[in-house]
JSON list of C-alpha atoms in Angstrom, two decimals:
[
{"chain": "D", "resi": 1, "resn": "MET", "atom": "CA", "xyz": [128.17, -46.68, -8.51]},
{"chain": "D", "resi": 2, "resn": "ALA", "atom": "CA", "xyz": [127.61, -50.10, -9.64]},
{"chain": "D", "resi": 3, "resn": "ASN", "atom": "CA", "xyz": [128.64, -53.48, -7.27]},
{"chain": "D", "resi": 4, "resn": "ILE", "atom": "CA", "xyz": [131.12, -54.73, -9.25]},
{"chain": "D", "resi": 5, "resn": "GLY", "atom": "CA", "xyz": [132.78, -58.32, -7.89]},
{"chain": "D", "resi": 6, "resn": "VAL", "atom": "CA", "xyz": [135.86, -59.70, -8.47]},
{"chain": "D", "resi": 7, "resn": "PHE", "atom": "CA", "xyz": [134.45, -62.63, -10.73]},
{"chain": "D", "resi": 8, "resn": "ASP", "atom": "CA", "xyz": [133.63, -59.96, -13.26]},
{"chain": "D", "resi": 9, "resn": "VAL", "atom": "CA", "xyz": [136.87, -58.30, -13.43]},
{"chain": "D", "resi": 10, "resn": "LEU", "atom": "CA", "xyz": [139.15, -61.16, -13.49]},
{"chain": "D", "resi": 11, "resn": "GLY", "atom": "CA", "xyz": [136.86, -63.53, -14.92]},
{"chain": "D", "resi": 12, "resn": "PRO", "atom": "CA", "xyz": [136.14, -67.00, -14.51]},
{"chain": "D", "resi": 13, "resn": "ILE", "atom": "CA", "xyz": [139.13, -69.83, -14.76]},
{"chain": "D", "resi": 14, "resn": "MET", "atom": "CA", "xyz": [138.88, -71.67, -17.53]},
{"chain": "D", "resi": 15, "resn": "ILE", "atom": "CA", "xyz": [139.96, -74.13, -20.38]},
{"chain": "D", "resi": 16, "resn": "GLY", "atom": "CA", "xyz": [140.31, -72.28, -23.60]},
{"chain": "D", "resi": 17, "resn": "PRO", "atom": "CA", "xyz": [140.80, -69.03, -24.95]},
{"chain": "D", "resi": 18, "resn": "SER", "atom": "CA", "xyz": [137.46, -67.45, -24.57]},
{"chain": "D", "resi": 19, "resn": "SER", "atom": "CA", "xyz": [135.24, -66.68, -21.56]},
{"chain": "D", "resi": 20, "resn": "SER", "atom": "CA", "xyz": [132.21, -66.21, -23.52]},
{"chain": "D", "resi": 21, "resn": "HIS", "atom": "CA", "xyz": [133.22, -69.44, -26.01]},
{"chain": "D", "resi": 22, "resn": "THR", "atom": "CA", "xyz": [134.34, -71.41, -23.01]},
{"chain": "D", "resi": 23, "resn": "ALA", "atom": "CA", "xyz": [133.22, -71.06, -19.57]},
{"chain": "D", "resi": 24, "resn": "GLY", "atom": "CA", "xyz": [130.36, -69.34, -20.53]},
{"chain": "D", "resi": 25, "resn": "ALA", "atom": "CA", "xyz": [129.09, -71.98, -22.86]},
{"chain": "D", "resi": 26, "resn": "ALA", "atom": "CA", "xyz": [129.99, -74.50, -20.31]},
{"chain": "D", "resi": 27, "resn": "ARG", "atom": "CA", "xyz": [127.49, -72.71, -18.14]},
{"chain": "D", "resi": 28, "resn": "LEU", "atom": "CA", "xyz": [125.12, -72.54, -20.26]},
{"chain": "D", "resi": 29, "resn": "GLY", "atom": "CA", "xyz": [125.54, -76.52, -20.80]},
{"chain": "D", "resi": 30, "resn": "LYS", "atom": "CA", "xyz": [125.75, -77.18, -17.26]},
{"chain": "D", "resi": 31, "resn": "ILE", "atom": "CA", "xyz": [122.23, -74.86, -16.59]},
{"chain": "D", "resi": 32, "resn": "ALA", "atom": "CA", "xyz": [120.42, -77.16, -19.53]},
{"chain": "D", "resi": 33, "resn": "LYS", "atom": "CA", "xyz": [121.25, -80.35, -18.11]},
{"chain": "D", "resi": 34, "resn": "THR", "atom": "CA", "xyz": [120.00, -79.19, -14.75]},
{"chain": "D", "resi": 35, "resn": "VAL", "atom": "CA", "xyz": [116.57, -77.91, -16.41]},
{"chain": "D", "resi": 36, "resn": "VAL", "atom": "CA", "xyz": [116.21, -81.41, -18.23]},
{"chain": "D", "resi": 37, "resn": "ASN", "atom": "CA", "xyz": [117.44, -83.38, -15.24]},
{"chain": "D", "resi": 38, "resn": "LYS", "atom": "CA", "xyz": [117.38, -87.05, -16.67]},
{"chain": "D", "resi": 39, "resn": "GLU", "atom": "CA", "xyz": [119.86, -89.16, -18.46]},
{"chain": "D", "resi": 40, "resn": "PHE", "atom": "CA", "xyz": [119.64, -87.90, -22.45]},
{"chain": "D", "resi": 41, "resn": "LYS", "atom": "CA", "xyz": [120.83, -89.64, -25.52]},
{"chain": "D", "resi": 42, "resn": "GLU", "atom": "CA", "xyz": [120.80, -87.33, -28.29]},
{"chain": "D", "resi": 43, "resn": "VAL", "atom": "CA", "xyz": [121.48, -83.19, -28.13]},
{"chain": "D", "resi": 44, "resn": "THR", "atom": "CA", "xyz": [121.13, -81.05, -31.15]},
{"chain": "D", "resi": 45, "resn": "PHE", "atom": "CA", "xyz": [123.14, -77.39, -30.72]},
{"chain": "D", "resi": 46, "resn": "LEU", "atom": "CA", "xyz": [121.83, -74.61, -32.80]},
{"chain": "D", "resi": 47, "resn": "LEU", "atom": "CA", "xyz": [124.73, -72.23, -33.39]},
{"chain": "D", "resi": 48, "resn": "HIS", "atom": "CA", "xyz": [124.07, -68.57, -33.70]},
{"chain": "D", "resi": 49, "resn": "GLY", "atom": "CA", "xyz": [126.45, -65.27, -34.53]},
{"chain": "D", "resi": 50, "resn": "SER", "atom": "CA", "xyz": [129.92, -65.98, -33.32]},
{"chain": "D", "resi": 51, "resn": "PHE", "atom": "CA", "xyz": [128.92, -69.46, -31.99]},
{"chain": "D", "resi": 52, "resn": "LYS", "atom": "CA", "xyz": [128.24, -70.70, -35.46]},
{"chain": "D", "resi": 53, "resn": "GLU", "atom": "CA", "xyz": [131.89, -68.72, -36.85]},
{"chain": "D", "resi": 54, "resn": "THR", "atom": "CA", "xyz": [134.34, -70.30, -34.28]},
{"chain": "D", "resi": 55, "resn": "TYR", "atom": "CA", "xyz": [132.92, -73.10, -32.26]},
{"chain": "D", "resi": 56, "resn": "LYS", "atom": "CA", "xyz": [135.38, -75.57, -33.37]},
{"chain": "D", "resi": 57, "resn": "GLY", "atom": "CA", "xyz": [138.79, -73.00, -33.29]},
{"chain": "D", "resi": 58, "resn": "HIS", "atom": "CA", "xyz": [137.27, -71.57, -29.79]},
{"chain": "D", "resi": 59, "resn": "GLY", "atom": "CA", "xyz": [136.69, -74.81, -28.30]},
{"chain": "D", "resi": 60, "resn": "THR", "atom": "CA", "xyz": [132.60, -73.77, -28.18]},
{"chain": "D", "resi": 61, "resn": "ASP", "atom": "CA", "xyz": [131.53, -76.94, -29.17]},
{"chain": "D", "resi": 62, "resn": "ARG", "atom": "CA", "xyz": [133.83, -79.20, -26.73]},
{"chain": "D", "resi": 63, "resn": "ALA", "atom": "CA", "xyz": [132.42, -76.83, -23.57]},
{"chain": "D", "resi": 64, "resn": "LEU", "atom": "CA", "xyz": [128.98, -76.70, -24.26]},
{"chain": "D", "resi": 65, "resn": "VAL", "atom": "CA", "xyz": [128.91, -80.75, -24.15]},
{"chain": "D", "resi": 66, "resn": "ALA", "atom": "CA", "xyz": [131.24, -80.45, -21.17]},
{"chain": "D", "resi": 67, "resn": "GLY", "atom": "CA", "xyz": [128.65, -78.48, -19.21]},
{"chain": "D", "resi": 68, "resn": "LEU", "atom": "CA", "xyz": [125.88, -81.19, -20.19]},
{"chain": "D", "resi": 69, "resn": "LEU", "atom": "CA", "xyz": [128.37, -83.30, -18.72]},
{"chain": "D", "resi": 70, "resn": "GLY", "atom": "CA", "xyz": [128.33, -81.46, -15.30]},
{"chain": "D", "resi": 71, "resn": "MET", "atom": "CA", "xyz": [131.90, -80.33, -16.09]},
{"chain": "D", "resi": 72, "resn": "ALA", "atom": "CA", "xyz": [133.01, -77.06, -14.59]},
{"chain": "D", "resi": 73, "resn": "PRO", "atom": "CA", "xyz": [134.60, -74.72, -16.83]},
{"chain": "D", "resi": 74, "resn": "ASP", "atom": "CA", "xyz": [138.09, -75.13, -15.47]},
{"chain": "D", "resi": 75, "resn": "ASP", "atom": "CA", "xyz": [137.91, -79.37, -15.51]},
{"chain": "D", "resi": 76, "resn": "ALA", "atom": "CA", "xyz": [140.79, -80.68, -17.65]},
{"chain": "D", "resi": 77, "resn": "ARG", "atom": "CA", "xyz": [138.64, -82.98, -18.99]},
{"chain": "D", "resi": 78, "resn": "LEU", "atom": "CA", "xyz": [136.52, -80.52, -20.86]},
{"chain": "D", "resi": 79, "resn": "ARG", "atom": "CA", "xyz": [139.16, -81.02, -23.79]},
{"chain": "D", "resi": 80, "resn": "THR", "atom": "CA", "xyz": [137.56, -84.85, -24.60]},
{"chain": "D", "resi": 81, "resn": "SER", "atom": "CA", "xyz": [134.05, -83.93, -23.58]},
{"chain": "D", "resi": 82, "resn": "ILE", "atom": "CA", "xyz": [133.32, -84.91, -27.15]},
{"chain": "D", "resi": 83, "resn": "GLU", "atom": "CA", "xyz": [134.73, -87.72, -26.94]},
{"chain": "D", "resi": 84, "resn": "LEU", "atom": "CA", "xyz": [133.82, -89.07, -23.26]},
{"chain": "D", "resi": 85, "resn": "ALA", "atom": "CA", "xyz": [129.77, -88.12, -24.49]},
{"chain": "D", "resi": 86, "resn": "GLU", "atom": "CA", "xyz": [129.84, -90.33, -27.40]},
{"chain": "D", "resi": 87, "resn": "SER", "atom": "CA", "xyz": [131.62, -92.86, -25.48]},
{"chain": "D", "resi": 88, "resn": "GLN", "atom": "CA", "xyz": [128.43, -92.34, -23.09]},
{"chain": "D", "resi": 89, "resn": "GLY", "atom": "CA", "xyz": [126.17, -93.34, -26.65]},
{"chain": "D", "resi": 90, "resn": "ILE", "atom": "CA", "xyz": [124.76, -89.70, -26.85]},
{"chain": "D", "resi": 91, "resn": "LYS", "atom": "CA", "xyz": [124.52, -88.28, -30.23]},
{"chain": "D", "resi": 92, "resn": "LEU", "atom": "CA", "xyz": [125.66, -84.77, -31.21]},
{"chain": "D", "resi": 93, "resn": "ASN", "atom": "CA", "xyz": [124.50, -82.79, -33.56]},
{"chain": "D", "resi": 94, "resn": "PHE", "atom": "CA", "xyz": [126.12, -79.30, -34.24]},
{"chain": "D", "resi": 95, "resn": "VAL", "atom": "CA", "xyz": [124.60, -77.01, -36.55]},
{"chain": "D", "resi": 96, "resn": "PRO", "atom": "CA", "xyz": [124.83, -73.65, -37.68]},
{"chain": "D", "resi": 97, "resn": "ALA", "atom": "CA", "xyz": [121.93, -71.47, -37.40]},
{"chain": "D", "resi": 98, "resn": "ASP", "atom": "CA", "xyz": [120.12, -68.03, -37.63]},
{"chain": "D", "resi": 99, "resn": "LEU", "atom": "CA", "xyz": [117.97, -67.74, -34.37]},
{"chain": "D", "resi": 100, "resn": "GLY", "atom": "CA", "xyz": [117.23, -64.32, -35.02]},
{"chain": "D", "resi": 101, "resn": "GLN", "atom": "CA", "xyz": [117.45, -61.16, -32.62]},
{"chain": "D", "resi": 102, "resn": "VAL", "atom": "CA", "xyz": [119.62, -62.40, -30.11]},
{"chain": "D", "resi": 103, "resn": "HIS", "atom": "CA", "xyz": [123.09, -62.15, -28.95]},
{"chain": "D", "resi": 104, "resn": "PRO", "atom": "CA", "xyz": [125.86, -63.27, -31.21]},
{"chain": "D", "resi": 105, "resn": "ASN", "atom": "CA", "xyz": [126.90, -66.24, -28.50]},
{"chain": "D", "resi": 106, "resn": "THR", "atom": "CA", "xyz": [123.50, -67.67, -28.54]},
{"chain": "D", "resi": 107, "resn": "VAL", "atom": "CA", "xyz": [122.64, -71.70, -29.08]},
{"chain": "D", "resi": 108, "resn": "LYS", "atom": "CA", "xyz": [119.28, -73.21, -28.74]},
{"chain": "D", "resi": 109, "resn": "PHE", "atom": "CA", "xyz": [119.83, -76.89, -27.48]},
{"chain": "D", "resi": 110, "resn": "ILE", "atom": "CA", "xyz": [117.51, -79.22, -28.30]},
{"chain": "D", "resi": 111, "resn": "ILE", "atom": "CA", "xyz": [117.76, -82.31, -26.22]},
{"chain": "D", "resi": 112, "resn": "THR", "atom": "CA", "xyz": [116.33, -85.83, -26.31]},
{"chain": "D", "resi": 113, "resn": "ASP", "atom": "CA", "xyz": [115.99, -87.08, -23.06]},
{"chain": "D", "resi": 114, "resn": "CYS", "atom": "CA", "xyz": [116.11, -90.78, -21.82]},
{"chain": "D", "resi": 115, "resn": "ASP", "atom": "CA", "xyz": [112.38, -91.40, -22.15]},
{"chain": "D", "resi": 116, "resn": "ASP", "atom": "CA", "xyz": [112.23, -89.68, -25.87]},
{"chain": "D", "resi": 117, "resn": "ILE", "atom": "CA", "xyz": [110.60, -86.33, -24.82]},
{"chain": "D", "resi": 118, "resn": "GLU", "atom": "CA", "xyz": [112.74, -83.10, -26.55]},
{"chain": "D", "resi": 119, "resn": "TRP", "atom": "CA", "xyz": [113.47, -80.33, -24.76]},
{"chain": "D", "resi": 120, "resn": "GLU", "atom": "CA", "xyz": [114.58, -77.21, -26.09]},
{"chain": "D", "resi": 121, "resn": "VAL", "atom": "CA", "xyz": [116.51, -74.50, -24.18]},
{"chain": "D", "resi": 122, "resn": "LEU", "atom": "CA", "xyz": [117.86, -71.36, -25.74]},
{"chain": "D", "resi": 123, "resn": "GLY", "atom": "CA", "xyz": [120.83, -69.35, -23.96]},
{"chain": "D", "resi": 124, "resn": "SER", "atom": "CA", "xyz": [123.54, -66.85, -24.12]},
{"chain": "D", "resi": 125, "resn": "SER", "atom": "CA", "xyz": [127.00, -66.47, -23.03]},
{"chain": "D", "resi": 126, "resn": "ILE", "atom": "CA", "xyz": [127.17, -62.57, -22.57]},
{"chain": "D", "resi": 127, "resn": "GLY", "atom": "CA", "xyz": [130.69, -62.14, -21.93]},
{"chain": "D", "resi": 128, "resn": "GLY", "atom": "CA", "xyz": [132.98, -62.79, -18.60]},
{"chain": "D", "resi": 129, "resn": "GLY", "atom": "CA", "xyz": [131.82, -66.42, -18.27]},
{"chain": "D", "resi": 130, "resn": "LEU", "atom": "CA", "xyz": [128.50, -64.95, -17.20]},
{"chain": "D", "resi": 131, "resn": "VAL", "atom": "CA", "xyz": [125.07, -66.53, -19.20]},
{"chain": "D", "resi": 132, "resn": "GLU", "atom": "CA", "xyz": [121.35, -65.62, -19.51]},
{"chain": "D", "resi": 133, "resn": "ILE", "atom": "CA", "xyz": [119.09, -68.17, -20.23]},
{"chain": "D", "resi": 134, "resn": "ASN", "atom": "CA", "xyz": [116.39, -67.04, -22.56]},
{"chain": "D", "resi": 135, "resn": "GLU", "atom": "CA", "xyz": [113.89, -69.68, -23.36]},
{"chain": "D", "resi": 136, "resn": "ILE", "atom": "CA", "xyz": [112.65, -73.30, -21.84]},
{"chain": "D", "resi": 137, "resn": "ASN", "atom": "CA", "xyz": [110.54, -75.31, -24.08]},
{"chain": "D", "resi": 138, "resn": "GLY", "atom": "CA", "xyz": [109.32, -71.59, -26.00]},
{"chain": "D", "resi": 139, "resn": "ASN", "atom": "CA", "xyz": [109.00, -69.94, -22.42]},
{"chain": "D", "resi": 140, "resn": "LYS", "atom": "CA", "xyz": [110.26, -66.77, -22.32]},
{"chain": "D", "resi": 141, "resn": "VAL", "atom": "CA", "xyz": [112.56, -66.83, -19.16]},
{"chain": "D", "resi": 142, "resn": "LYS", "atom": "CA", "xyz": [115.46, -65.09, -17.69]},
{"chain": "D", "resi": 143, "resn": "ILE", "atom": "CA", "xyz": [118.05, -67.03, -15.55]},
{"chain": "D", "resi": 144, "resn": "THR", "atom": "CA", "xyz": [121.62, -65.98, -15.12]},
{"chain": "D", "resi": 145, "resn": "GLY", "atom": "CA", "xyz": [122.68, -69.26, -12.82]},
{"chain": "D", "resi": 146, "resn": "GLU", "atom": "CA", "xyz": [124.12, -66.74, -10.35]},
{"chain": "D", "resi": 147, "resn": "TYR", "atom": "CA", "xyz": [121.36, -67.46, -7.71]},
{"chain": "D", "resi": 148, "resn": "PRO", "atom": "CA", "xyz": [118.91, -70.33, -7.06]},
{"chain": "D", "resi": 149, "resn": "THR", "atom": "CA", "xyz": [116.48, -70.16, -9.21]},
{"chain": "D", "resi": 150, "resn": "ILE", "atom": "CA", "xyz": [112.49, -71.41, -9.34]},
{"chain": "D", "resi": 151, "resn": "ILE", "atom": "CA", "xyz": [110.33, -71.79, -12.51]},
{"chain": "D", "resi": 152, "resn": "THR", "atom": "CA", "xyz": [106.63, -72.35, -12.78]},
{"chain": "D", "resi": 153, "resn": "CYS", "atom": "CA", "xyz": [104.79, -72.93, -15.82]},
{"chain": "D", "resi": 154, "resn": "HIS", "atom": "CA", "xyz": [101.09, -72.36, -14.30]},
{"chain": "D", "resi": 155, "resn": "ASP", "atom": "CA", "xyz": [97.95, -71.20, -15.67]},
{"chain": "D", "resi": 156, "resn": "ASP", "atom": "CA", "xyz": [97.28, -67.21, -16.15]},
{"chain": "D", "resi": 157, "resn": "VAL", "atom": "CA", "xyz": [95.08, -66.71, -13.04]},
{"chain": "D", "resi": 158, "resn": "PRO", "atom": "CA", "xyz": [94.26, -63.95, -10.37]},
{"chain": "D", "resi": 159, "resn": "GLY", "atom": "CA", "xyz": [96.20, -65.08, -6.94]},
{"chain": "D", "resi": 160, "resn": "THR", "atom": "CA", "xyz": [99.49, -67.34, -8.15]},
{"chain": "D", "resi": 161, "resn": "VAL", "atom": "CA", "xyz": [102.01, -64.84, -7.84]},
{"chain": "D", "resi": 162, "resn": "SER", "atom": "CA", "xyz": [101.03, -63.80, -4.24]},
{"chain": "D", "resi": 163, "resn": "LYS", "atom": "CA", "xyz": [100.59, -67.69, -3.23]},
{"chain": "D", "resi": 164, "resn": "VAL", "atom": "CA", "xyz": [103.87, -68.78, -4.35]},
{"chain": "D", "resi": 165, "resn": "SER", "atom": "CA", "xyz": [105.26, -64.70, -2.68]},
{"chain": "D", "resi": 166, "resn": "THR", "atom": "CA", "xyz": [103.74, -65.90, 0.48]},
{"chain": "D", "resi": 167, "resn": "LEU", "atom": "CA", "xyz": [105.21, -69.06, 0.20]},
{"chain": "D", "resi": 168, "resn": "PHE", "atom": "CA", "xyz": [108.88, -67.82, 0.62]},
{"chain": "D", "resi": 169, "resn": "PHE", "atom": "CA", "xyz": [108.46, -65.01, 2.98]},
{"chain": "D", "resi": 170, "resn": "GLU", "atom": "CA", "xyz": [106.92, -67.40, 5.44]},
{"chain": "D", "resi": 171, "resn": "ASN", "atom": "CA", "xyz": [110.05, -69.27, 4.80]},
{"chain": "D", "resi": 172, "resn": "ASP", "atom": "CA", "xyz": [112.22, -66.73, 5.08]},
{"chain": "D", "resi": 173, "resn": "ILE", "atom": "CA", "xyz": [113.35, -66.28, 1.71]},
{"chain": "D", "resi": 174, "resn": "ASN", "atom": "CA", "xyz": [114.07, -63.67, -0.35]},
{"chain": "D", "resi": 175, "resn": "ILE", "atom": "CA", "xyz": [113.38, -62.98, -3.97]},
{"chain": "D", "resi": 176, "resn": "ALA", "atom": "CA", "xyz": [116.64, -61.22, -5.72]},
{"chain": "D", "resi": 177, "resn": "HIS", "atom": "CA", "xyz": [114.88, -60.82, -9.35]},
{"chain": "D", "resi": 178, "resn": "MET", "atom": "CA", "xyz": [111.50, -62.41, -10.50]},
{"chain": "D", "resi": 179, "resn": "THR", "atom": "CA", "xyz": [109.97, -62.39, -14.18]},
{"chain": "D", "resi": 180, "resn": "LEU", "atom": "CA", "xyz": [106.53, -62.64, -15.37]},
{"chain": "D", "resi": 181, "resn": "VAL", "atom": "CA", "xyz": [105.70, -63.70, -18.68]},
{"chain": "D", "resi": 182, "resn": "ARG", "atom": "CA", "xyz": [102.24, -65.24, -20.41]},
{"chain": "D", "resi": 183, "resn": "SER", "atom": "CA", "xyz": [101.78, -66.31, -23.96]},
{"chain": "D", "resi": 184, "resn": "GLN", "atom": "CA", "xyz": [97.97, -65.08, -23.65]},
{"chain": "D", "resi": 185, "resn": "LYS", "atom": "CA", "xyz": [95.96, -63.47, -20.98]},
{"chain": "D", "resi": 186, "resn": "GLY", "atom": "CA", "xyz": [94.01, -66.16, -19.11]},
{"chain": "D", "resi": 187, "resn": "LYS", "atom": "CA", "xyz": [96.28, -68.89, -20.62]},
{"chain": "D", "resi": 188, "resn": "ASP", "atom": "CA", "xyz": [99.52, -70.46, -20.04]},
{"chain": "D", "resi": 189, "resn": "ALA", "atom": "CA", "xyz": [102.22, -68.32, -17.98]},
{"chain": "D", "resi": 190, "resn": "THR", "atom": "CA", "xyz": [105.87, -68.70, -16.56]},
{"chain": "D", "resi": 191, "resn": "MET", "atom": "CA", "xyz": [107.17, -67.14, -13.58]},
{"chain": "D", "resi": 192, "resn": "THR", "atom": "CA", "xyz": [110.89, -66.75, -12.19]},
{"chain": "D", "resi": 193, "resn": "PHE", "atom": "CA", "xyz": [112.37, -66.45, -9.43]},
{"chain": "D", "resi": 194, "resn": "GLU", "atom": "CA", "xyz": [116.16, -66.15, -8.48]},
{"chain": "D", "resi": 195, "resn": "VAL", "atom": "CA", "xyz": [116.20, -66.19, -4.83]},
{"chain": "D", "resi": 196, "resn": "ASP", "atom": "CA", "xyz": [118.93, -65.35, -2.14]},
{"chain": "D", "resi": 197, "resn": "SER", "atom": "CA", "xyz": [119.05, -68.85, -0.31]},
{"chain": "D", "resi": 198, "resn": "ALA", "atom": "CA", "xyz": [118.55, -72.43, -0.90]},
{"chain": "D", "resi": 199, "resn": "VAL", "atom": "CA", "xyz": [114.93, -73.63, -1.50]},
{"chain": "D", "resi": 200, "resn": "THR", "atom": "CA", "xyz": [114.56, -76.92, 0.54]},
{"chain": "D", "resi": 201, "resn": "GLU", "atom": "CA", "xyz": [112.31, -79.67, -1.36]},
{"chain": "D", "resi": 202, "resn": "ASP", "atom": "CA", "xyz": [109.50, -78.98, 1.16]},
{"chain": "D", "resi": 203, "resn": "ILE", "atom": "CA", "xyz": [108.76, -75.68, -0.30]},
{"chain": "D", "resi": 204, "resn": "ILE", "atom": "CA", "xyz": [108.95, -76.74, -3.49]},
{"chain": "D", "resi": 205, "resn": "LYS", "atom": "CA", "xyz": [106.04, -79.21, -2.77]},
{"chain": "D", "resi": 206, "resn": "GLY", "atom": "CA", "xyz": [104.04, -76.51, -1.50]},
{"chain": "D", "resi": 207, "resn": "ILE", "atom": "CA", "xyz": [104.59, -74.61, -4.76]},
{"chain": "D", "resi": 208, "resn": "GLU", "atom": "CA", "xyz": [103.84, -77.47, -6.56]},
{"chain": "D", "resi": 209, "resn": "ASN", "atom": "CA", "xyz": [100.17, -78.03, -4.83]},
{"chain": "D", "resi": 210, "resn": "ILE", "atom": "CA", "xyz": [99.13, -74.57, -5.60]},
{"chain": "D", "resi": 211, "resn": "ASP", "atom": "CA", "xyz": [96.29, -74.23, -7.33]},
{"chain": "D", "resi": 212, "resn": "GLY", "atom": "CA", "xyz": [97.00, -73.66, -11.36]},
{"chain": "D", "resi": 213, "resn": "ILE", "atom": "CA", "xyz": [100.56, -74.59, -11.08]},
{"chain": "D", "resi": 214, "resn": "ASN", "atom": "CA", "xyz": [101.62, -77.34, -13.56]},
{"chain": "D", "resi": 215, "resn": "ARG", "atom": "CA", "xyz": [105.17, -77.78, -13.36]},
{"chain": "D", "resi": 216, "resn": "VAL", "atom": "CA", "xyz": [108.20, -76.64, -11.27]},
{"chain": "D", "resi": 217, "resn": "ILE", "atom": "CA", "xyz": [111.76, -76.36, -12.65]},
{"chain": "D", "resi": 218, "resn": "VAL", "atom": "CA", "xyz": [114.58, -76.15, -10.08]},
{"chain": "D", "resi": 219, "resn": "ILE", "atom": "CA", "xyz": [117.95, -74.69, -10.83]},
{"chain": "D", "resi": 220, "resn": "ASN", "atom": "CA", "xyz": [120.82, -74.55, -8.17]},
{"chain": "D", "resi": 221, "resn": "SER", "atom": "CA", "xyz": [123.09, -71.61, -7.99]},
{"chain": "D", "resi": 222, "resn": "LEU", "atom": "CA", "xyz": [126.52, -72.06, -9.93]},
{"chain": "D", "resi": 223, "resn": "GLY", "atom": "CA", "xyz": [128.28, -69.30, -8.96]},
{"chain": "D", "resi": 224, "resn": "GLY", "atom": "CA", "xyz": [131.66, -69.18, -11.02]},
{"chain": "D", "resi": 225, "resn": "ASN", "atom": "CA", "xyz": [131.22, -72.67, -11.89]}
]
């Protein structure tokens, strides 16, 4: 029998009519904000499937922006999130799009940060306020936001998985889920670790110092927020 939590049964506390279109959308925005981890000045939302059909009526647009501003789904300011973002000088563009064979509630964030670097984050709201991030800057990942998450962008060379896993073992950190995707044998690869406990700055620095690791992204657990 599958383990079902109270969050799965009752759904999240939220502002708006739909957990997929508001709570899930806000969580997607919050994860995208964490991935970029910088101030940003422009965001284009490519809205797919039901998101593009109902994003205004269900408040998906406001929820996505609220998440990017760091708000939880039950934050009363969600209703005015677009106005708040624009008052901070952030340009917002909502564009209906066909993103291919993805979940009906899918959005691609195209974010221009304060250093004029462009980021792309693709994610889906899969029901009950639960979400998945599937791509970051074209790299395949799988992030739920339920656990502290570490993403490594690295060279596809032998031993990298073992070195990162050993570092977790030495620091008594249990891996809940792990995925590994590579663009081509011997080229670029991406690992995603969802772990059971917080990861300290020292551990992150240890991962960054492993030969072949080019970048590390850390996303703290969002729980039900």
